[in-house]
């Protein structure tokens, strides 16, 4: 693996984004004061590749409050391919990992299926080619989960974190870590570096293939044994075949004999069926003759009955004629009533839609009165709630004032906390400088105390006893002054830490103040809107609703609605009265006509009887 480019942001000592181009040099030495970020550069490489760095994973985020996430982007070349790993850790959230490969049109390697020859190809040793911005596109290799993506990175590099820090990348103070491992661990590290694990994979594949071949051989052997067993039964099967052929000939002869007997039976059955049909035909003719005889006897009886009936009708001729005339009179009366009833029903049909319209109008007015009465009752009930709403608004306004006071208090505490943090950071910077200065003074004092020559090693003047003594005193006084200031700063920093902790507790207690303020403000707005809406409804009711309710009640009491329909209905009622239709008399005439209707048949029979006689 050859690093090409490194970008760090919010990671350990690096608060602001920093970029490092490895193409600009062949050999580099990193130097600087403690805490300057030398080790952070190396930690950024291991953290981006393996998610491992000094301390806990959450400690890699820069301590400044405005830093929201730590992010490292490493571009490197490996086996003629260019890769990019981007790992970020937002504060309070999970790690986000992306893995990409540069697709520049050349052949790329799928590390999940590469062979031993592919793994033995290495870089040419002349350093990686420079990346041209815009050359090729990045193709994602990121898996569904962070764990799977990490596994793919390690599979691509053929290194895990332990192997990497033991063989390719020595941690600070752990250069001998590989030599301190036991024999099996060193063997495992070397195996991973040299790619020897591929031989284990080949061994497993060979074992699986051997099992498949052995299974196929067992299957073939079993089939051969079955074939041999069948061949051994050949003579017995030939003998059985001869027996079956002889039996088949005997059964064929018996079948031919039975088919001959069956043909004779079919011919006899056909003759019997023809005789049965003839018998049925003769029986049907006999039945028809009997039926005709019965019909003639019945007609003779009817003629005898008609002759007796005609004689009776002739004897009652006067009575029948009188009843016939009464029936004709009743029929004329019924026709007159039917005509009057038709006119009456025509008028009734005209009355029905008028009555319906009048009823509909009445229902509408009654429904409007009911709705207005319900609205009046609802307005009364809602107005009684106004006092409750007003009290609720006053109570909520008081809670809103308390919430706003908490919000202001929280802002003040946050300001003091931030000021304390800034002062604490300034004290740390000042103490770091004081510590360096005190170390320098200490070295100068030791140098001066151990000096043997005639010249002062510090200022180049003559090193007399008085000069040594005065200079040492001046240096020690200066060191004591800086030490006192250093300890004072430490004490102030500790006090500030306690104060910041107290501020954090206060801020935590006041964390819900903003939500409470929004909640109470929303409640006040809702209650005020509801009260105003109720007042508006009451005002509208007083101006229009109450007046309309009185008008509707007055119209219903007087019955003065649907005036045109009521006028037309009164006119129709007068015309009905003129018709003088009596439904009971109509029914009586209808019953009388129905009672005398039978005489019509007797009258016509009487005419027939007179003609016959």
Coordinates of C-alpha atoms in Angstrom, one line a residue:
X1 CA 0.0 0.0 0.0
X2 CA 1.4 3.4 -1.0
X3 CA -0.4 6.5 0.5
X4 CA -1.1 9.3 -2.1
X5 CA -3.2 11.9 -0.3
X6 CA -4.5 12.4 3.3
X7 CA -7.2 14.9 4.4
X8 CA -7.9 15.4 8.1
X9 CA -10.7 17.5 9.7
X10 CA -11.8 17.7 13.4
X11 CA -9.5 14.7 14.2
X12 CA -7.5 14.8 17.5
X13 CA -5.1 17.9 17.3
X14 CA -6.5 19.0 13.9
X15 CA -9.5 21.2 14.5
X16 CA -9.5 22.8 10.9
X17 CA -9.2 20.8 7.7
X18 CA -5.6 19.8 6.7
X19 CA -4.4 18.1 3.6
X20 CA -1.2 16.2 3.0
X21 CA 0.0 15.2 -0.6
X22 CA 2.5 12.3 -0.4
X23 CA 3.4 12.8 -4.1
X24 CA 5.4 15.9 -3.1
X25 CA 8.2 14.0 -1.4
X26 CA 9.9 10.6 -1.4
X27 CA 11.2 10.6 2.2
X28 CA 9.8 12.7 5.1
X29 CA 10.7 13.3 8.8
X30 CA 7.9 14.7 11.0
X31 CA 9.2 16.9 13.9
X32 CA 7.6 19.3 16.3
X33 CA 6.7 20.0 19.9
X34 CA 4.7 17.7 22.1
X35 CA 1.0 18.0 21.2
X36 CA 1.7 19.6 17.8
X37 CA 0.0 16.6 16.0
X38 CA 2.8 14.4 14.8
X39 CA 1.3 11.2 16.1
X40 CA -2.2 12.4 15.0
X41 CA -1.1 12.1 11.3
X42 CA -0.2 8.5 11.8
X43 CA -3.3 7.8 13.9
X44 CA -5.4 9.3 11.1
X45 CA -4.0 6.6 8.7
X46 CA -4.8 3.7 11.1
X47 CA -8.2 5.1 12.0
X48 CA -9.2 5.6 8.4
X49 CA -8.2 2.1 7.4
X50 CA -9.1 0.1 10.5
X51 CA -11.1 2.4 12.8
X52 CA -8.3 2.1 15.4
X53 CA -6.4 4.9 17.1
X54 CA -5.0 5.8 20.5
X55 CA -7.7 5.8 23.2
X56 CA -11.4 5.2 22.7
X57 CA -13.0 5.6 19.3
X58 CA -15.1 8.5 20.5
X59 CA -11.9 10.4 21.8
X60 CA -10.7 11.1 18.2
X61 CA -13.0 14.1 17.9
X62 CA -11.3 17.4 18.5
X63 CA -12.2 18.9 21.9
X64 CA -13.4 22.3 20.7
X65 CA -17.1 22.7 21.1
X66 CA -17.7 23.9 17.6
X67 CA -16.3 20.7 16.1
X68 CA -19.2 18.4 15.2
X69 CA -17.4 15.5 13.7
X70 CA -14.0 13.9 13.0
X71 CA -13.3 12.9 9.4
X72 CA -10.3 11.4 7.6
X73 CA -10.0 10.7 3.9
X74 CA -7.0 8.5 2.8
X75 CA -6.2 7.9 -0.9
X76 CA -3.7 5.1 -1.6
X77 CA -2.4 2.9 -4.3
X78 CA -2.4 -0.9 -4.0
X79 CA -1.5 -3.5 -6.6
X80 CA -1.9 -1.1 -9.6
X81 CA -5.3 0.2 -8.3
X82 CA -6.1 3.5 -6.6
X83 CA -8.5 3.4 -3.6
X84 CA -10.1 6.0 -1.3
X85 CA -11.2 5.4 2.2
X86 CA -13.4 8.0 4.0
X87 CA -14.3 7.5 7.6
X88 CA -16.2 10.1 9.7
X89 CA -17.6 10.1 13.2
X90 CA -20.3 12.7 14.1
X91 CA -20.4 13.6 17.7
X92 CA -22.8 11.4 19.6
X93 CA -23.5 9.2 16.5
X94 CA -22.2 6.1 14.8
X95 CA -19.2 5.8 12.4
X96 CA -19.8 6.3 8.7
X97 CA -17.4 4.4 6.4
X98 CA -17.1 4.6 2.6
X99 CA -14.7 2.6 0.3
X100 CA -14.1 3.5 -3.3
X101 CA -11.9 2.5 -6.3
X102 CA -10.7 4.8 -9.1
X103 CA -12.1 3.6 -12.4
X104 CA -9.8 5.1 -15.1
X105 CA -10.6 2.7 -17.9
X106 CA -7.8 0.2 -17.0
X107 CA -8.3 -3.3 -15.7
X108 CA -9.4 -3.3 -12.0
X109 CA -9.2 -6.3 -9.7
X110 CA -12.0 -7.9 -7.8
X111 CA -10.3 -8.9 -4.6
X112 CA -13.0 -11.5 -3.8
X113 CA -11.9 -13.7 -6.7
X114 CA -8.3 -12.8 -7.4
X115 CA -5.7 -15.6 -7.8
X116 CA -2.2 -16.2 -6.4
X117 CA -0.6 -14.7 -9.5
X118 CA -2.6 -11.5 -9.0
X119 CA -1.5 -11.3 -5.4
X120 CA 2.2 -11.7 -6.3
X121 CA 2.2 -8.6 -8.4
X122 CA 3.7 -5.6 -6.6
X123 CA 4.4 -2.0 -7.3
X124 CA 7.4 -1.2 -9.5
X125 CA 9.2 0.6 -6.7
X126 CA 9.4 4.0 -8.5
X127 CA 6.6 5.6 -6.4
X128 CA 2.9 6.0 -7.3
X129 CA 1.8 7.9 -10.4
X130 CA 0.3 11.3 -9.7
X131 CA -3.4 11.5 -9.7
X132 CA -4.9 14.0 -12.1
X133 CA -8.0 15.8 -10.9
X134 CA -10.9 14.7 -13.0
X135 CA -9.1 11.6 -14.4
X136 CA -11.5 8.6 -14.1
X137 CA -14.4 8.2 -11.7
X138 CA -14.7 6.8 -8.2
X139 CA -16.7 3.5 -8.2
X140 CA -18.1 2.6 -4.8
X141 CA -17.0 -0.6 -3.0
X142 CA -19.0 0.2 0.1
X143 CA -21.0 -2.7 1.5
X144 CA -24.4 -2.6 3.2
X145 CA -23.0 -2.3 6.7
X146 CA -19.9 -0.7 8.2
X147 CA -18.7 -4.1 9.4
X148 CA -18.9 -5.6 5.9
X149 CA -17.2 -2.6 4.4
X150 CA -14.3 -2.9 7.0
X151 CA -14.0 -6.6 6.1
X152 CA -13.7 -5.7 2.4
X153 CA -10.9 -3.1 3.1
X154 CA -9.0 -5.7 5.1
X155 CA -9.5 -8.3 2.4
X156 CA -8.3 -5.8 -0.2
X157 CA -5.1 -5.0 1.8
X158 CA -4.8 -8.6 3.1
X159 CA -4.0 -6.9 6.4
X160 CA -5.9 -6.3 9.6
X161 CA -4.9 -3.8 12.3
X162 CA -2.7 -6.1 14.3
X163 CA -0.8 -7.2 11.2
X164 CA -0.5 -3.7 10.0
X165 CA 1.0 -2.3 13.2
X166 CA 3.3 -5.3 13.6
X167 CA 4.8 -5.4 10.1
X168 CA 4.1 -2.2 8.1
X169 CA 3.4 0.6 10.5
X170 CA 5.2 0.8 13.9
X171 CA 3.3 2.6 16.7
X172 CA 5.1 5.1 18.9
X173 CA 7.0 3.2 21.7
X174 CA 6.0 -0.2 20.2
X175 CA 8.6 -0.7 17.5
X176 CA 9.4 -4.1 19.0
X177 CA 5.8 -5.2 19.2
X178 CA 6.2 -7.9 16.5
X179 CA 9.3 -9.4 18.2
X180 CA 7.4 -9.5 21.5
X181 CA 4.6 -11.7 20.0
X182 CA 4.6 -15.5 20.5
X183 CA 5.6 -17.8 17.6
X184 CA 2.1 -18.6 16.5
X185 CA 1.1 -14.9 16.4
X186 CA 4.3 -14.0 14.4
X187 CA 3.5 -16.9 12.0
X188 CA 0.0 -15.6 11.6
X189 CA 1.2 -12.0 10.9
X190 CA 3.8 -13.2 8.3
X191 CA 1.2 -15.5 6.7
X192 CA -1.2 -12.5 6.2
X193 CA 1.6 -10.3 4.8
X194 CA 2.8 -12.9 2.3
X195 CA -0.8 -14.0 1.3
X196 CA -0.2 -17.6 2.4
X197 CA -3.8 -18.0 3.5
X198 CA -4.6 -18.5 -0.2
X199 CA -3.0 -22.0 0.1
X200 CA -5.5 -22.8 3.0
X201 CA -8.3 -21.8 0.7
X202 CA -6.8 -24.0 -2.1
X203 CA -6.5 -26.9 0.4
X204 CA -10.2 -26.5 1.4
X205 CA -11.3 -26.4 -2.3
X206 CA -9.3 -29.5 -3.1
X207 CA -10.8 -31.4 -0.1
X208 CA -14.3 -30.4 -1.2
X209 CA -13.6 -31.5 -4.8
X210 CA -12.2 -34.8 -3.6
X211 CA -15.4 -35.4 -1.6
X212 CA -17.5 -34.7 -4.7
X213 CA -15.4 -37.1 -6.9
X214 CA -15.6 -39.8 -4.2
X215 CA -19.4 -39.4 -4.0
X216 CA -19.6 -39.7 -7.9
X217 CA -17.5 -42.9 -7.8
X218 CA -19.7 -44.4 -5.1
X219 CA -22.8 -43.6 -7.2
X220 CA -21.3 -45.2 -10.4
X221 CA -20.2 -48.3 -8.4
X222 CA -23.7 -48.7 -7.1
X223 CA -25.2 -48.4 -10.6
X224 CA -22.7 -51.0 -12.0
X225 CA -23.7 -53.4 -9.2
X226 CA -27.4 -53.0 -10.1
X227 CA -26.6 -53.7 -13.8
X228 CA -24.6 -56.8 -12.9
X229 CA -27.5 -58.1 -10.7
X230 CA -29.9 -57.7 -13.6
X231 CA -27.7 -59.5 -16.0
X232 CA -27.4 -62.4 -13.6
X233 CA -31.2 -62.9 -13.8
X234 CA -31.2 -63.1 -17.6
X235 CA -31.9 -66.9 -17.9
X236 CA -34.6 -66.9 -15.3
X237 CA -36.4 -64.0 -17.0
X238 CA -36.2 -65.7 -20.5
X239 CA -37.8 -68.9 -19.0
X240 CA -40.5 -66.8 -17.4
X241 CA -41.1 -65.0 -20.8
X242 CA -41.7 -68.4 -22.5
X243 CA -44.3 -69.4 -19.9
X244 CA -46.1 -66.1 -20.2
X245 CA -46.2 -66.4 -24.1
X246 CA -47.8 -69.9 -23.8
X247 CA -50.4 -68.7 -21.3
X248 CA -51.2 -65.7 -23.7
X249 CA -52.0 -68.2 -26.6
X250 CA -54.4 -70.2 -24.4
X251 CA -56.1 -67.0 -23.1
X252 CA -56.5 -65.7 -26.7
X253 CA -58.3 -69.0 -27.8
X254 CA -60.7 -68.8 -24.8
X255 CA -61.4 -65.2 -25.6
X256 CA -62.4 -66.0 -29.3
X257 CA -64.8 -68.7 -28.0
X258 CA -66.5 -66.3 -25.6
X259 CA -66.8 -63.6 -28.2
X260 CA -68.8 -66.1 -30.4
X261 CA -71.2 -66.9 -27.6
X262 CA -71.6 -63.1 -27.0
X263 CA -72.6 -62.5 -30.6
X264 CA -75.4 -65.1 -30.3
X265 CA -76.7 -63.5 -27.1
X266 CA -76.8 -60.1 -28.7
X267 CA -78.9 -61.4 -31.7
X268 CA -81.5 -63.0 -29.3
X269 CA -81.7 -59.9 -27.2
X270 CA -82.5 -57.8 -30.4
X271 CA -85.4 -60.2 -31.3
X272 CA -86.8 -59.9 -27.8
X273 CA -86.6 -56.1 -27.9
X274 CA -88.6 -56.0 -31.2
X275 CA -91.4 -58.1 -29.7
X276 CA -91.5 -55.9 -26.7
X277 CA -92.0 -52.8 -28.9
X278 CA -94.9 -54.4 -30.8
X279 CA -96.6 -55.3 -27.6
X280 CA -96.3 -51.7 -26.3
X281 CA -97.8 -50.4 -29.6
X282 CA -100.9 -52.7 -29.3
X283 CA -101.4 -51.8 -25.7
X284 CA -101.3 -48.1 -26.5
X285 CA -104.0 -48.5 -29.3
X286 CA -106.3 -50.4 -26.8
X287 CA -105.9 -47.6 -24.3
X288 CA -106.8 -44.9 -26.8
X289 CA -110.0 -46.8 -27.7
X290 CA -111.0 -47.1 -24.1
X291 CA -110.4 -43.3 -23.6
X292 CA -112.6 -42.5 -26.7
X293 CA -115.4 -44.6 -25.3
X294 CA -115.2 -42.8 -21.9
X295 CA -115.3 -39.4 -23.7
X296 CA -118.4 -40.4 -25.7
X297 CA -120.2 -41.6 -22.6
X298 CA -119.3 -38.3 -20.9
X299 CA -120.6 -36.2 -23.8
X300 CA -123.9 -38.1 -23.7
X301 CA -124.2 -37.4 -20.0
X302 CA -123.5 -33.7 -20.6
X303 CA -126.2 -33.5 -23.3
X304 CA -128.7 -35.1 -20.9
X305 CA -127.7 -32.6 -18.3
X306 CA -128.0 -29.7 -20.7
X307 CA -131.5 -30.8 -21.7
X308 CA -132.6 -30.9 -18.1
X309 CA -131.0 -27.5 -17.5
X310 CA -132.8 -25.9 -20.5
X311 CA -136.1 -27.2 -19.2
X312 CA -135.5 -25.6 -15.8
X313 CA -134.5 -22.3 -17.4
X314 CA -137.6 -22.2 -19.6
X315 CA -139.7 -22.8 -16.5
X316 CA -138.0 -19.8 -14.7
X317 CA -138.0 -17.5 -17.8
X318 CA -139.9 -14.6 -16.1
X319 CA -137.8 -14.7 -13.0
X320 CA -134.6 -14.6 -15.0
X321 CA -135.7 -11.8 -17.2
X322 CA -136.7 -9.6 -14.2
X323 CA -133.3 -10.3 -12.5
X324 CA -131.6 -9.4 -15.8
X325 CA -133.3 -6.0 -16.0
X326 CA -132.3 -5.3 -12.3
X327 CA -128.7 -6.2 -13.2
X328 CA -128.7 -3.8 -16.1
X329 CA -130.0 -1.0 -13.9
X330 CA -127.3 -1.8 -11.2
X331 CA -124.7 -1.8 -14.0
X332 CA -125.7 1.7 -15.2
X333 CA -125.6 3.1 -11.6
X334 CA -122.1 1.6 -11.1
X335 CA -120.9 3.2 -14.4
X336 CA -122.1 6.6 -13.2
X337 CA -120.2 6.1 -9.9
X338 CA -117.1 4.9 -11.7
X339 CA -117.2 8.1 -13.8
X340 CA -117.6 10.3 -10.7
X341 CA -114.8 8.3 -9.0
X342 CA -112.4 8.8 -11.9
X343 CA -113.0 12.6 -11.7
X344 CA -112.5 12.5 -8.0
X345 CA -109.2 10.6 -8.3
X346 CA -108.0 13.0 -10.9
X347 CA -108.5 15.8 -8.5
X348 CA -106.9 13.8 -5.7
X349 CA -103.8 13.3 -7.9
X350 CA -103.6 17.1 -8.3
X351 CA -103.9 17.5 -4.5
X352 CA -101.1 15.0 -3.7
X353 CA -98.1 17.1 -5.0
X354 CA -99.6 20.3 -3.4
X355 CA -99.9 18.5 -0.1
X356 CA -96.4 17.1 -0.4
X357 CA -95.0 20.6 -1.1
X358 CA -96.8 22.0 1.8
X359 CA -95.6 19.2 4.1
X360 CA -92.0 19.6 2.8
X361 CA -92.1 23.3 3.5
X362 CA -93.4 22.7 7.0
X363 CA -90.6 20.1 7.6
X364 CA -88.0 22.6 6.4
X365 CA -89.3 25.2 8.7
X366 CA -89.4 22.8 11.6
X367 CA -85.9 21.6 10.9
X368 CA -84.7 25.2 10.6
X369 CA -86.4 26.0 14.0
X370 CA -84.8 22.9 15.6
X371 CA -81.4 23.8 14.2
X372 CA -81.7 27.4 15.3
X373 CA -82.8 26.2 18.8
X374 CA -79.9 23.9 19.0
X375 CA -77.5 26.6 17.9
X376 CA -79.0 28.9 20.5
X377 CA -78.4 26.3 23.2
X378 CA -74.9 25.6 21.9
X379 CA -74.1 29.4 21.9
X380 CA -75.3 29.6 25.5
X381 CA -73.1 26.6 26.5
X382 CA -70.1 28.0 24.8
X383 CA -70.5 31.5 26.4
X384 CA -70.4 29.8 29.8
X385 CA -66.9 28.5 28.9
X386 CA -65.6 32.0 28.2
X387 CA -64.7 32.6 31.9
X388 CA -62.9 29.3 32.0
X389 CA -60.9 30.1 28.9
X390 CA -60.0 33.5 30.3
X391 CA -58.7 31.9 33.5
X392 CA -56.8 29.3 31.5
X393 CA -55.1 32.1 29.4
X394 CA -54.1 34.0 32.6
X395 CA -52.6 30.8 34.1
X396 CA -50.8 29.9 30.9
X397 CA -49.4 33.4 30.6
X398 CA -47.9 33.1 34.0
X399 CA -46.3 29.7 33.0
X400 CA -45.0 31.4 29.8
X401 CA -43.4 34.1 31.8
X402 CA -41.7 31.5 34.0
X403 CA -40.5 29.6 30.9
X404 CA -39.1 32.7 29.4
X405 CA -37.2 33.5 32.6
X406 CA -35.7 30.0 32.5
X407 CA -34.7 30.5 28.8
X408 CA -33.0 33.8 29.7
X409 CA -31.3 32.1 32.7
X410 CA -30.1 29.3 30.5
X411 CA -28.6 31.8 28.0
X412 CA -26.8 33.6 30.8
X413 CA -25.4 30.3 32.2
X414 CA -24.3 29.2 28.7
X415 CA -22.5 32.5 28.2
X416 CA -20.7 32.1 31.5
X417 CA -19.9 28.5 30.7
X418 CA -18.4 29.4 27.3
X419 CA -16.4 32.2 28.9
X420 CA -15.1 29.7 31.5
X421 CA -14.1 27.2 28.7
X422 CA -12.3 30.0 26.8
X423 CA -10.5 31.0 29.9
X424 CA -9.6 27.4 30.7
X425 CA -8.2 26.9 27.2
X426 CA -6.2 30.2 27.5
X427 CA -4.8 29.0 30.9
X428 CA -3.8 25.6 29.3
X429 CA -2.0 27.4 26.5
X430 CA -0.3 29.7 29.0
X431 CA 0.8 26.8 31.2
X432 CA 2.2 24.9 28.3
X433 CA 4.3 27.9 27.4
X434 CA 5.3 28.3 31.1
X435 CA 6.2 24.7 31.3
X436 CA 8.5 25.0 28.3
X437 CA 10.0 28.2 29.7
X438 CA 10.6 26.5 33.1
X439 CA 12.3 23.5 31.4
X440 CA 14.5 26.0 29.5
X441 CA 15.4 27.8 32.8
X442 CA 16.1 24.5 34.4
X443 CA 18.5 23.5 31.7
X444 CA 20.2 26.9 31.8
X445 CA 20.6 26.6 35.6
X446 CA 22.1 23.1 35.3
X447 CA 24.4 24.3 32.5
X448 CA 25.5 27.3 34.6
X449 CA 26.1 25.2 37.8
X450 CA 28.2 22.6 35.9
X451 CA 30.2 25.3 34.0
X452 CA 34.0 25.1 34.8
X453 CA 35.5 27.6 32.3
X454 CA 36.3 31.3 32.7
X455 CA 33.5 32.3 30.3
X456 CA 29.7 32.2 31.1
X457 CA 28.1 29.6 28.8
X458 CA 24.9 31.7 28.9
X459 CA 26.0 35.2 28.1
X460 CA 29.7 34.9 27.2
X461 CA 30.9 37.2 30.0
X462 CA 33.6 36.5 32.5
X463 CA 32.4 33.7 34.8
X464 CA 33.2 35.1 38.3
X465 CA 31.7 33.9 41.5
X466 CA 29.6 37.0 41.9
X467 CA 28.4 36.7 38.3
X468 CA 27.5 33.0 38.7
X469 CA 25.7 33.7 42.0
X470 CA 23.7 36.7 40.7
X471 CA 22.8 34.9 37.5
X472 CA 21.7 31.8 39.3
X473 CA 19.6 33.9 41.7
X474 CA 18.0 35.7 38.8
X475 CA 17.3 32.5 37.0
X476 CA 15.9 30.8 40.1
X477 CA 13.7 33.9 40.9
X478 CA 12.5 33.9 37.4
X479 CA 11.7 30.1 37.6
X480 CA 10.0 30.6 41.0
X481 CA 7.8 33.4 39.5
X482 CA 6.8 31.2 36.6
X483 CA 6.2 28.2 38.8
X484 CA 3.9 30.3 41.1
X485 CA 2.1 31.5 38.0
X486 CA 1.9 27.9 36.7
X487 CA 0.4 26.6 39.9
X488 CA -2.0 29.6 40.2
X489 CA -3.2 28.8 36.6
X490 CA -3.7 25.2 37.5
X491 CA -5.8 26.1 40.6
X492 CA -7.8 28.6 38.5
X493 CA -8.3 25.9 35.8
X494 CA -9.5 23.4 38.4
X495 CA -11.9 25.9 39.8
X496 CA -13.1 26.7 36.3
X497 CA -13.6 23.0 35.6
X498 CA -15.8 22.8 38.7
X499 CA -17.7 25.9 37.7
X500 CA -18.2 24.5 34.2
X501 CA -19.6 21.3 35.6
X502 CA -22.0 23.3 37.7
X503 CA -23.0 25.3 34.7
X504 CA -23.6 22.1 32.7
X505 CA -25.9 20.8 35.4
X506 CA -27.8 24.0 35.4
X507 CA -28.1 23.9 31.6
X508 CA -29.3 20.3 31.8
X509 CA -32.0 21.3 34.3
X510 CA -33.1 24.2 32.0
X511 CA -32.9 22.1 28.8
X512 CA -36.7 21.9 28.5
X513 CA -37.3 25.6 29.0
X514 CA -37.4 26.5 25.3
X515 CA -39.9 23.6 24.6
X516 CA -42.0 24.8 27.5
X517 CA -42.0 28.4 26.2
X518 CA -43.1 27.2 22.7
X519 CA -45.7 25.0 24.3
X520 CA -47.3 27.7 26.5
X521 CA -47.2 30.3 23.7
X522 CA -49.0 27.8 21.5
X523 CA -51.6 27.1 24.2
X524 CA -52.2 30.8 24.7
X525 CA -52.7 31.3 21.0
X526 CA -55.1 28.4 20.8
X527 CA -57.1 29.5 23.8
X528 CA -57.3 33.1 22.6
X529 CA -58.4 32.0 19.1
X530 CA -61.1 29.8 20.6
X531 CA -62.4 32.6 22.9
X532 CA -62.5 35.1 20.0
X533 CA -64.3 32.5 17.9
X534 CA -66.9 32.0 20.5
X535 CA -67.4 35.7 20.9
X536 CA -67.8 36.1 17.2
X537 CA -70.3 33.3 17.0
X538 CA -72.3 34.9 19.8
X539 CA -72.3 38.2 18.1
X540 CA -73.5 36.7 14.8
X541 CA -76.2 34.9 16.6
X542 CA -77.5 38.0 18.3
X543 CA -77.6 39.9 15.0
X544 CA -79.1 37.2 12.7
X545 CA -79.8 33.9 14.4
X546 CA -82.2 35.0 17.1
X547 CA -84.2 37.2 14.7
X548 CA -84.6 34.3 12.2
X549 CA -85.7 31.9 15.0
X550 CA -88.6 34.2 16.0
X551 CA -89.6 34.6 12.3
X552 CA -89.7 30.8 11.8
X553 CA -91.7 30.2 15.0
X554 CA -94.2 32.8 14.0
X555 CA -94.7 31.3 10.5
X556 CA -95.2 27.8 11.9
X557 CA -97.8 29.0 14.5
X558 CA -99.8 30.9 11.9
X559 CA -99.5 28.2 9.2
X560 CA -98.7 30.9 6.6
X561 CA -96.2 29.0 4.5
X562 CA -96.4 27.6 0.9
X563 CA -99.2 30.1 0.2
X564 CA -99.6 29.3 -3.5
X565 CA -99.9 25.6 -2.9
X566 CA -102.4 26.1 0.0
X567 CA -104.5 28.4 -2.3
X568 CA -104.6 25.8 -5.1
X569 CA -105.4 23.1 -2.6
X570 CA -108.4 25.0 -1.3
X571 CA -109.7 25.5 -4.9
X572 CA -109.4 21.7 -5.5
X573 CA -111.3 20.9 -2.3
X574 CA -114.2 23.1 -3.5
X575 CA -114.4 21.2 -6.8
X576 CA -114.3 17.9 -4.9
X577 CA -117.2 19.0 -2.8
X578 CA -119.2 19.8 -5.9
X579 CA -118.7 16.3 -7.3
X580 CA -120.5 14.8 -4.3
X581 CA -118.6 11.5 -4.5
X582 CA -119.6 9.0 -1.8
X583 CA -117.1 6.1 -1.6
X584 CA -119.5 3.9 0.5
X585 CA -122.3 4.3 -2.0
X586 CA -119.8 3.5 -4.7
X587 CA -118.8 0.3 -2.9
X588 CA -122.5 -0.6 -2.3
X589 CA -123.3 -0.3 -6.0
X590 CA -120.2 -2.3 -6.9
X591 CA -121.4 -5.1 -4.5
X592 CA -124.9 -5.1 -5.9
X593 CA -123.7 -5.3 -9.5
X594 CA -121.4 -8.2 -8.6
X595 CA -124.3 -10.1 -6.9
X596 CA -126.5 -9.8 -10.0
X597 CA -123.8 -10.5 -12.5
X598 CA -124.5 -14.3 -12.6
X599 CA -127.9 -13.7 -14.1
X600 CA -126.3 -12.6 -17.4
X601 CA -125.2 -16.2 -18.0
X602 CA -128.6 -17.6 -17.2
X603 CA -130.2 -15.1 -19.5
X604 CA -128.0 -16.1 -22.4
X605 CA -128.6 -19.8 -21.7
X606 CA -132.4 -19.0 -21.6
X607 CA -132.1 -17.6 -25.2
X608 CA -130.2 -20.7 -26.3
X609 CA -132.9 -22.9 -24.6
X610 CA -135.7 -21.0 -26.4
X611 CA -134.0 -21.5 -29.8
X612 CA -133.5 -25.3 -29.1
X613 CA -137.1 -25.7 -28.1

